[in-house]
CSV table of N, CA and C in Angstrom, one decimal:
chain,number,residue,atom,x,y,z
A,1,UNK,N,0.8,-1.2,0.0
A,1,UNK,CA,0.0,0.0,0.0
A,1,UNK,C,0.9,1.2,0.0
A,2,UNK,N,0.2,2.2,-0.6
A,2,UNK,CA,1.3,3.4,-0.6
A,2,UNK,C,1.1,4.4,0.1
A,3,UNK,N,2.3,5.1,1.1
A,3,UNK,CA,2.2,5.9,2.1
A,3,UNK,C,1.0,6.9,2.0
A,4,UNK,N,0.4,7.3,0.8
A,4,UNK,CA,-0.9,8.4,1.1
A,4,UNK,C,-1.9,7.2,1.1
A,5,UNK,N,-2.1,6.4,1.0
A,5,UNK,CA,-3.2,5.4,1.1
A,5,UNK,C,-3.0,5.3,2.4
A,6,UNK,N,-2.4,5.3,3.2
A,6,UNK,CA,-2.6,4.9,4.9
A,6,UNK,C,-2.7,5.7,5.3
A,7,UNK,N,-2.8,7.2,5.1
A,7,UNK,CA,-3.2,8.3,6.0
A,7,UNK,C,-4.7,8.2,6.2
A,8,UNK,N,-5.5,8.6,7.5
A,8,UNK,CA,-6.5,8.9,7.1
A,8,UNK,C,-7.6,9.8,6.9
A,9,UNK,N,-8.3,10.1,5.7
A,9,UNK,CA,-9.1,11.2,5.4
A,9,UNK,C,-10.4,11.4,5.8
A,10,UNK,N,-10.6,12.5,6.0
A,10,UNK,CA,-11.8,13.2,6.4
A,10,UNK,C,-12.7,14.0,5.1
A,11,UNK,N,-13.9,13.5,4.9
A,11,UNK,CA,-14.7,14.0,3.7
A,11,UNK,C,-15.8,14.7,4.4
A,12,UNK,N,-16.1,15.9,4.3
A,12,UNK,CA,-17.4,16.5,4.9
A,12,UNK,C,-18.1,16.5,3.4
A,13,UNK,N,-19.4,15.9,4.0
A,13,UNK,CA,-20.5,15.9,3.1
A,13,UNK,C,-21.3,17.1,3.1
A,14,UNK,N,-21.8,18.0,2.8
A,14,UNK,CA,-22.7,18.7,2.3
A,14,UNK,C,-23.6,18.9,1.6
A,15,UNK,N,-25.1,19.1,2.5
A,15,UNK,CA,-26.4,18.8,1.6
A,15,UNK,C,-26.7,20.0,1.7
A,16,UNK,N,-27.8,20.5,0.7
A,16,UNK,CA,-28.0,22.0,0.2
A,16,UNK,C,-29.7,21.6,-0.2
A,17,UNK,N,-30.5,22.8,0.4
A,17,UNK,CA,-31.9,22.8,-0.3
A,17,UNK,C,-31.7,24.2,-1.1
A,18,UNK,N,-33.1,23.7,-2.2
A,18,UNK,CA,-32.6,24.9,-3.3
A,18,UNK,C,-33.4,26.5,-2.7
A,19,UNK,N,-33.0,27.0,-3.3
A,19,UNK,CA,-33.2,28.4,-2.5
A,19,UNK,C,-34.9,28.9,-3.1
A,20,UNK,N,-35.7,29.5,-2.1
A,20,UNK,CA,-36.7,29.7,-2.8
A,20,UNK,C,-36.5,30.5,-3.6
A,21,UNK,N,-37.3,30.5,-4.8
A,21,UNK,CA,-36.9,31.2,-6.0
A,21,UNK,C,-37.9,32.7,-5.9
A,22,UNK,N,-37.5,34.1,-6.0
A,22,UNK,CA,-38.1,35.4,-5.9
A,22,UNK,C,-39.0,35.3,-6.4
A,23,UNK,N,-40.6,36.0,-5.4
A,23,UNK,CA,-41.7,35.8,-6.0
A,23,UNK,C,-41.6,36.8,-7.3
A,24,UNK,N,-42.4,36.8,-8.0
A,24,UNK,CA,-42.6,37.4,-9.6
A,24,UNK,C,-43.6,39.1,-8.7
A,25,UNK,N,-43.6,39.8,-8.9
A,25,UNK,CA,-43.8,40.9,-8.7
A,25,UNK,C,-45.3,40.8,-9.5
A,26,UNK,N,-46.3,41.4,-8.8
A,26,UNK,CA,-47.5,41.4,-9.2
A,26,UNK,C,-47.8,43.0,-9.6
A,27,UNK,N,-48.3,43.0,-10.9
A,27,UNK,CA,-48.6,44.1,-11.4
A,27,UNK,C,-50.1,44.7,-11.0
A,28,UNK,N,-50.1,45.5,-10.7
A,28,UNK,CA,-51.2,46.1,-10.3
A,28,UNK,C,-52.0,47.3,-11.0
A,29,UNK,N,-53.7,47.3,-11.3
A,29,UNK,CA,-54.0,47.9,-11.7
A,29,UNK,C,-54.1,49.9,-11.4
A,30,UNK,N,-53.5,50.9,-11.6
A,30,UNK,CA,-54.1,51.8,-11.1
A,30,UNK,C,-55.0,51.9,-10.4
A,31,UNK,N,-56.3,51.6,-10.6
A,31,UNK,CA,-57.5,51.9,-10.0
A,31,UNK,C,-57.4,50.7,-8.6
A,32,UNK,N,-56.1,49.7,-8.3
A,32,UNK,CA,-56.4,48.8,-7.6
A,32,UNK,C,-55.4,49.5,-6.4
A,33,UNK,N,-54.5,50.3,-7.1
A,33,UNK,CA,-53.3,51.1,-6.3
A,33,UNK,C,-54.0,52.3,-5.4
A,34,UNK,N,-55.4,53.2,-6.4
A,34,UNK,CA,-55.8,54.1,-5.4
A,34,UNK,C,-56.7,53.9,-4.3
A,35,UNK,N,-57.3,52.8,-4.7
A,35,UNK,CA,-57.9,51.9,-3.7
A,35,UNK,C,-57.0,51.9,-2.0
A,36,UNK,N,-55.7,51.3,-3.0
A,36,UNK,CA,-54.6,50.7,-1.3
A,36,UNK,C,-54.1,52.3,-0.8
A,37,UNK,N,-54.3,53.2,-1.7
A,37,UNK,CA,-53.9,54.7,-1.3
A,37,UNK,C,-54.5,54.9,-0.1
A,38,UNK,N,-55.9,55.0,-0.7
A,38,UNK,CA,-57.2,55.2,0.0
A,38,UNK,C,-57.4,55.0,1.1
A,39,UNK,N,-57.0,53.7,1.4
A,39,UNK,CA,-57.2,53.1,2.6
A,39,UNK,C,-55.7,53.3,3.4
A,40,UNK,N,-54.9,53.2,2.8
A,40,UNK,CA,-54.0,53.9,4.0
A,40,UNK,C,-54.7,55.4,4.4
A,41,UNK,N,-54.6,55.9,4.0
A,41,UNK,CA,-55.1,57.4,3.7
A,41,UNK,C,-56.1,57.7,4.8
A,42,UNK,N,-56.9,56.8,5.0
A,42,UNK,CA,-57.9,56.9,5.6
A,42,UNK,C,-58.1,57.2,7.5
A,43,UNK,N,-59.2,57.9,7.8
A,43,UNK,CA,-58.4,57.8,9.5
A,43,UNK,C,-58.5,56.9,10.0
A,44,UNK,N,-57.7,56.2,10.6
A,44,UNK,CA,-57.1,55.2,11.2
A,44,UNK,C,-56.7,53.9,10.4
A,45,UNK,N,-56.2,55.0,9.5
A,45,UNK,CA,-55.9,53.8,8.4
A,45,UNK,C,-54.4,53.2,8.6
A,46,UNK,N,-53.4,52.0,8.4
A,46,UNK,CA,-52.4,51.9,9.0
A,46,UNK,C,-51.7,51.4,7.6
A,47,UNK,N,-50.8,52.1,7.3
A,47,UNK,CA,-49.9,51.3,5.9
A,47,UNK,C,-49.4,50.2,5.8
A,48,UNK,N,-48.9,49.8,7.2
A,48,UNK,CA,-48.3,48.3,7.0
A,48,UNK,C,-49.0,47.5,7.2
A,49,UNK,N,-50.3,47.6,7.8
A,49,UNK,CA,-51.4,46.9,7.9
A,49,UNK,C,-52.4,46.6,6.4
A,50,UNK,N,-52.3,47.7,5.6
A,50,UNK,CA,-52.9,47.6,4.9
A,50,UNK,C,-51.9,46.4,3.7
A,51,UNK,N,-50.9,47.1,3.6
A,51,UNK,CA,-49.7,46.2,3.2
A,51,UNK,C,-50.0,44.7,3.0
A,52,UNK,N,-50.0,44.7,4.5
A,52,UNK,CA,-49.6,43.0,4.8
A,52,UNK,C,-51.0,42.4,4.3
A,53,UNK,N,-52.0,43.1,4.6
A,53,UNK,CA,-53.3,42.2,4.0
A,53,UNK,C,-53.2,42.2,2.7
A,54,UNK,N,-52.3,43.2,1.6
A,54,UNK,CA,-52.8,42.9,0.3
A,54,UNK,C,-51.4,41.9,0.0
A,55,UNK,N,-50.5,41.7,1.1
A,55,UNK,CA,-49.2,40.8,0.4
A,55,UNK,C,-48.5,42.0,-0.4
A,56,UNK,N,-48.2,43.2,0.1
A,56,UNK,CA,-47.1,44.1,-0.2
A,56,UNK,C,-46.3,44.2,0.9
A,57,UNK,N,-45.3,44.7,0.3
A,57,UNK,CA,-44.4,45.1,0.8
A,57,UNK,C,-44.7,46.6,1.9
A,58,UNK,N,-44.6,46.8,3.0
A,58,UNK,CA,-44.8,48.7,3.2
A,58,UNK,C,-44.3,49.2,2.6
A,59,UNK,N,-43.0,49.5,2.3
A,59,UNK,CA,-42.4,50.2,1.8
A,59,UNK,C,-42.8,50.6,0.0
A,60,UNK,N,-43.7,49.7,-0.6
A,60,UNK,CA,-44.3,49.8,-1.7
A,60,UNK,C,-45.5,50.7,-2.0
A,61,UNK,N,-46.3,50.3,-0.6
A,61,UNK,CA,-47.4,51.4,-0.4
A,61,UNK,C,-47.1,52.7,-0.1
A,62,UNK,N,-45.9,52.8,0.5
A,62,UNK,CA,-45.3,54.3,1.1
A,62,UNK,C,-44.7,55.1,0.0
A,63,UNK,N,-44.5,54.5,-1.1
A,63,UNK,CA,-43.7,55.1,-2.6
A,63,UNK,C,-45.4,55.4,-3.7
A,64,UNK,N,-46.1,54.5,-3.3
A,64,UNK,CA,-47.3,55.0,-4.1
A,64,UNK,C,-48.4,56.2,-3.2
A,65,UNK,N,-48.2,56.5,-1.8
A,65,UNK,CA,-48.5,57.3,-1.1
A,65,UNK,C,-47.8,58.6,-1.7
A,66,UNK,N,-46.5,58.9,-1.9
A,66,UNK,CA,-45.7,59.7,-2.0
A,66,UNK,C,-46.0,60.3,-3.3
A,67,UNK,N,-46.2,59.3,-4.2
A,67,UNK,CA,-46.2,59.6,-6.0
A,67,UNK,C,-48.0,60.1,-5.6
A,68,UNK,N,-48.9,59.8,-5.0
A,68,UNK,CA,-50.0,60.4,-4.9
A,68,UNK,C,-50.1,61.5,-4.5
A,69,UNK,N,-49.5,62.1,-3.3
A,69,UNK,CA,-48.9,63.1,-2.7
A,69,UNK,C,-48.6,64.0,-3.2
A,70,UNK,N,-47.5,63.9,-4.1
A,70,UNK,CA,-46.7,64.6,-5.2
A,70,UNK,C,-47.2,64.7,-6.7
A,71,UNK,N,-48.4,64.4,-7.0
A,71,UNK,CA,-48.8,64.7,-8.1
A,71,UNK,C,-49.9,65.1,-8.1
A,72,UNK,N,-50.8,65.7,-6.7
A,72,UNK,CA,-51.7,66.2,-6.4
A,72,UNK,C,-53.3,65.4,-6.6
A,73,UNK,N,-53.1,64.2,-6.9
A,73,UNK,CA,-53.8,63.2,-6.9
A,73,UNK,C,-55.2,63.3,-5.2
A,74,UNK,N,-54.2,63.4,-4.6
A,74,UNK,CA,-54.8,63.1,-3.4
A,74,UNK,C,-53.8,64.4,-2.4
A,75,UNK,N,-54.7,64.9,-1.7
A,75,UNK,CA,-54.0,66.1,-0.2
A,75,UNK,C,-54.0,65.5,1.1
A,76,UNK,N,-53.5,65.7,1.9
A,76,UNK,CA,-53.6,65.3,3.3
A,76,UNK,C,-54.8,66.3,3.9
A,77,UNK,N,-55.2,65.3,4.7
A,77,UNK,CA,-56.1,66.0,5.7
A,77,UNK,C,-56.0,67.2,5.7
A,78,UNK,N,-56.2,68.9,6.0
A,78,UNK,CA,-55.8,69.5,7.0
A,78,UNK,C,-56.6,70.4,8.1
A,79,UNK,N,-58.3,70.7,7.1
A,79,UNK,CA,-59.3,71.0,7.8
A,79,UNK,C,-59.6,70.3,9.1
A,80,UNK,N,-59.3,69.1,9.2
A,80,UNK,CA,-60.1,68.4,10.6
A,80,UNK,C,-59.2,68.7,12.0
A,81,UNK,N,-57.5,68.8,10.8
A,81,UNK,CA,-56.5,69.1,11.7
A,81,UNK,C,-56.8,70.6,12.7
A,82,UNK,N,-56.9,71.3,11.7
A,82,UNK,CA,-57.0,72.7,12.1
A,82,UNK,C,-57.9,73.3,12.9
A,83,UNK,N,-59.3,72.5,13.3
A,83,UNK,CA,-60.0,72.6,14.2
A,83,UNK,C,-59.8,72.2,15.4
A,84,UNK,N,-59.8,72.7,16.4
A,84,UNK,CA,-59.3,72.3,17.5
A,84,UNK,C,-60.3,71.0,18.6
A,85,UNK,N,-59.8,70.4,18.7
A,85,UNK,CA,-60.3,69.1,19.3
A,85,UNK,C,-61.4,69.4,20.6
A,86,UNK,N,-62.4,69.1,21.0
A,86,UNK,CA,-63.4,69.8,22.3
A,86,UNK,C,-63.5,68.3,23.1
A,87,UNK,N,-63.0,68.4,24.5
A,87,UNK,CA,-63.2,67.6,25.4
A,87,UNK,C,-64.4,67.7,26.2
A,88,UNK,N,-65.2,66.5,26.9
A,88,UNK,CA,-66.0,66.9,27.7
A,88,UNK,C,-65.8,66.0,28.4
A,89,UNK,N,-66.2,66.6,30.2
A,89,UNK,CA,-66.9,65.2,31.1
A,89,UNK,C,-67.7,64.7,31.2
A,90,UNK,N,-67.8,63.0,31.5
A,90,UNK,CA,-69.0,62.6,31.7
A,90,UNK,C,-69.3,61.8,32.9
A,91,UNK,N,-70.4,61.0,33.1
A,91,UNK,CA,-70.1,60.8,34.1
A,91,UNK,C,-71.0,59.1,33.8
A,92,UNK,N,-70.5,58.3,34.7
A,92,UNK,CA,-70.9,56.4,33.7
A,92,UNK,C,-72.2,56.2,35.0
A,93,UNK,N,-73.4,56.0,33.7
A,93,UNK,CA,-74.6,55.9,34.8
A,93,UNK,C,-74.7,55.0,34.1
A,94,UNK,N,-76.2,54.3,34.4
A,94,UNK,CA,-76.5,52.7,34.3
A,94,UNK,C,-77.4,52.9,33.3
A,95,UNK,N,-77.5,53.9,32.6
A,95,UNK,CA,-78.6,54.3,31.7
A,95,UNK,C,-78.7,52.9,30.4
A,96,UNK,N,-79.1,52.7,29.1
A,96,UNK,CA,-79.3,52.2,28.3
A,96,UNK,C,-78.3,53.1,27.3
A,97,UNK,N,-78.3,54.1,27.3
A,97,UNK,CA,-78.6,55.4,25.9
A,97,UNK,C,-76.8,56.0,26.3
A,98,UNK,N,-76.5,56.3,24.9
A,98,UNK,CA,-74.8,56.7,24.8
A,98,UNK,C,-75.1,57.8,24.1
A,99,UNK,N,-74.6,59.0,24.4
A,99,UNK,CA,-74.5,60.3,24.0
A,99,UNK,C,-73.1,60.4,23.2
A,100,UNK,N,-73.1,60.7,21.6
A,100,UNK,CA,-71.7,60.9,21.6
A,100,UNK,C,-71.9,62.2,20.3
A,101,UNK,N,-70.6,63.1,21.3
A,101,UNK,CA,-70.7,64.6,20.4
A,101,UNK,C,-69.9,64.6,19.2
A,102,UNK,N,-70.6,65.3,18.2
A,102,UNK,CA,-69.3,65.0,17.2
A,102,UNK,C,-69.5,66.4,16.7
A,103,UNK,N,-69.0,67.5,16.6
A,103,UNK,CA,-68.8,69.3,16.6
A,103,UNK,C,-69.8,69.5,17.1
A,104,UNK,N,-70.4,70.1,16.5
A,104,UNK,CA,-72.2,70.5,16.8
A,104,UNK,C,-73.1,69.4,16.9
A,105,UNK,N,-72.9,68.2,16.5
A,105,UNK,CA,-74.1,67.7,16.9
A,105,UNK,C,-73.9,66.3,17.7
A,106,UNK,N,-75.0,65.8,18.1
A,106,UNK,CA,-75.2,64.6,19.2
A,106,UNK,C,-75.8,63.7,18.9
A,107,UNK,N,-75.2,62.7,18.8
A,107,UNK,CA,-76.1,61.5,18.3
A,107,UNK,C,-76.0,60.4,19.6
A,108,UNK,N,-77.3,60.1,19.8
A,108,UNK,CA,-77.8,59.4,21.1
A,108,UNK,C,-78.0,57.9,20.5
A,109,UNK,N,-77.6,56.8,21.4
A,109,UNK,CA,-77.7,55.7,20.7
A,109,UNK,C,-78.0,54.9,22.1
A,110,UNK,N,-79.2,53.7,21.7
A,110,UNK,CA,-79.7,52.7,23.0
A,110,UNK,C,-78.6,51.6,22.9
A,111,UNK,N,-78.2,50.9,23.7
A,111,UNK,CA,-77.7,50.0,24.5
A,111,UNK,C,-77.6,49.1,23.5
A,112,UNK,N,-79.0,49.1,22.8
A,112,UNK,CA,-79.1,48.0,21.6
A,112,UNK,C,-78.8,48.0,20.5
A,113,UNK,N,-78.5,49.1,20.2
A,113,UNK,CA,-77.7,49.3,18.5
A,113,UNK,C,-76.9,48.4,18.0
A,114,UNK,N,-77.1,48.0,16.5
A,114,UNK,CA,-76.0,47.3,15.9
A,114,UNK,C,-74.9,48.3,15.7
A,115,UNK,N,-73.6,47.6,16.4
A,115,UNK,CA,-72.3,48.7,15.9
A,115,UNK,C,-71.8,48.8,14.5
A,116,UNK,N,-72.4,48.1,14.0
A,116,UNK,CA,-72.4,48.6,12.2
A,116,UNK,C,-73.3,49.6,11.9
A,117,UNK,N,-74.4,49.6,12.3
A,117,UNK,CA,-75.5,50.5,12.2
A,117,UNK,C,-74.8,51.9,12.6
A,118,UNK,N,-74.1,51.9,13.8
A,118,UNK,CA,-73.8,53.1,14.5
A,118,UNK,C,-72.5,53.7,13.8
A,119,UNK,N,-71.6,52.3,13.6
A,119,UNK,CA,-70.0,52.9,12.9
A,119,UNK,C,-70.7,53.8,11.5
A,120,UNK,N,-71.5,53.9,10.8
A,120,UNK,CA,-72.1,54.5,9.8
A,120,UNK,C,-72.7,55.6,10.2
A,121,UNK,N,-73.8,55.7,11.2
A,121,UNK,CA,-74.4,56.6,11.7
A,121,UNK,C,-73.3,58.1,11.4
A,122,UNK,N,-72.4,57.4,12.7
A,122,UNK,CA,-70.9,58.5,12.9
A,122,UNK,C,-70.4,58.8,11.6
A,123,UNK,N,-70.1,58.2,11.0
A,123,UNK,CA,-69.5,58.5,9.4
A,123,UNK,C,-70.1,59.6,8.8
A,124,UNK,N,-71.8,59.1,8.8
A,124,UNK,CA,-72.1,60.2,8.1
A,124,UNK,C,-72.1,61.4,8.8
A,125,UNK,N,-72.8,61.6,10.2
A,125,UNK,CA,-72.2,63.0,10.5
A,125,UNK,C,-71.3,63.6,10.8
A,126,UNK,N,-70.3,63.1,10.2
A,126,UNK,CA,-68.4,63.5,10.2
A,126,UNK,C,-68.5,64.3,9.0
A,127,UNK,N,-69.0,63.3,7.6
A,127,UNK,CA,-68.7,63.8,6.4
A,127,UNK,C,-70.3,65.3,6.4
A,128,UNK,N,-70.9,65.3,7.1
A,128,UNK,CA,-72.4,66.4,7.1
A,128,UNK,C,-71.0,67.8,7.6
């Protein structure tokens, strides 16, 4: 036998999975982009939230935010800004009925309201 034949070697084996391959970028229609505007846009609207529910990226929504922004497509808020916020006290009785002020006016609501019913109610006298 010959001297390198009686030494002995060490082989490291190495196993490899294949790499996932980059998803294909999904093209999107305009009208499907001012939609995802929109809804960030919106109050209490959240961009990464919106993001992750459509399977974007944030930082995708935040570049079509900007190009909307910048091309006068859409303004930011600033009338709601600009009015100054009005606090009141209340005080928690056992009543049925919810008073809730929104500028000038009051919309009174029973114990039993559907909160879909009511989340609309408020909407519209936001937009009045």
């Amino acid at each position: 036998m010959s001297d390198s034949m009686s030494h002995h070697r060490t082989f490291e084996i190495l196993t490899a999975e294949p790499v996932p391959s980059r998803r294909k970028p999904r093209h999107r229609s305009e009208d499907e982009k001012a939609r995802l505007v929109a809804e960030a846009f919106s109050p209490g609207g959240n961009v990464s939230a919106v993001a992750r529910s459509e399977g974007l990226d944030p930082s995708q929504l935040y570049g079509w935010r900007r190009k909307a922004l910048s091309s006068g497509m859409v303004a930011p808020l600033t009338e709601a800004a600009s009015k100054p916020a009005k606090f009141t006290r209340f005080e928690a009785v056992g009543s049925g009925t919810v008073e809730i002020v929104i500028g000038d006016a009051v919309v009174r609501a029973g114990g039993d309201v559907d909160s879909d019913r009511l989340a609309r109610i408020i909407r519209a006298v936001r937009k009045a």
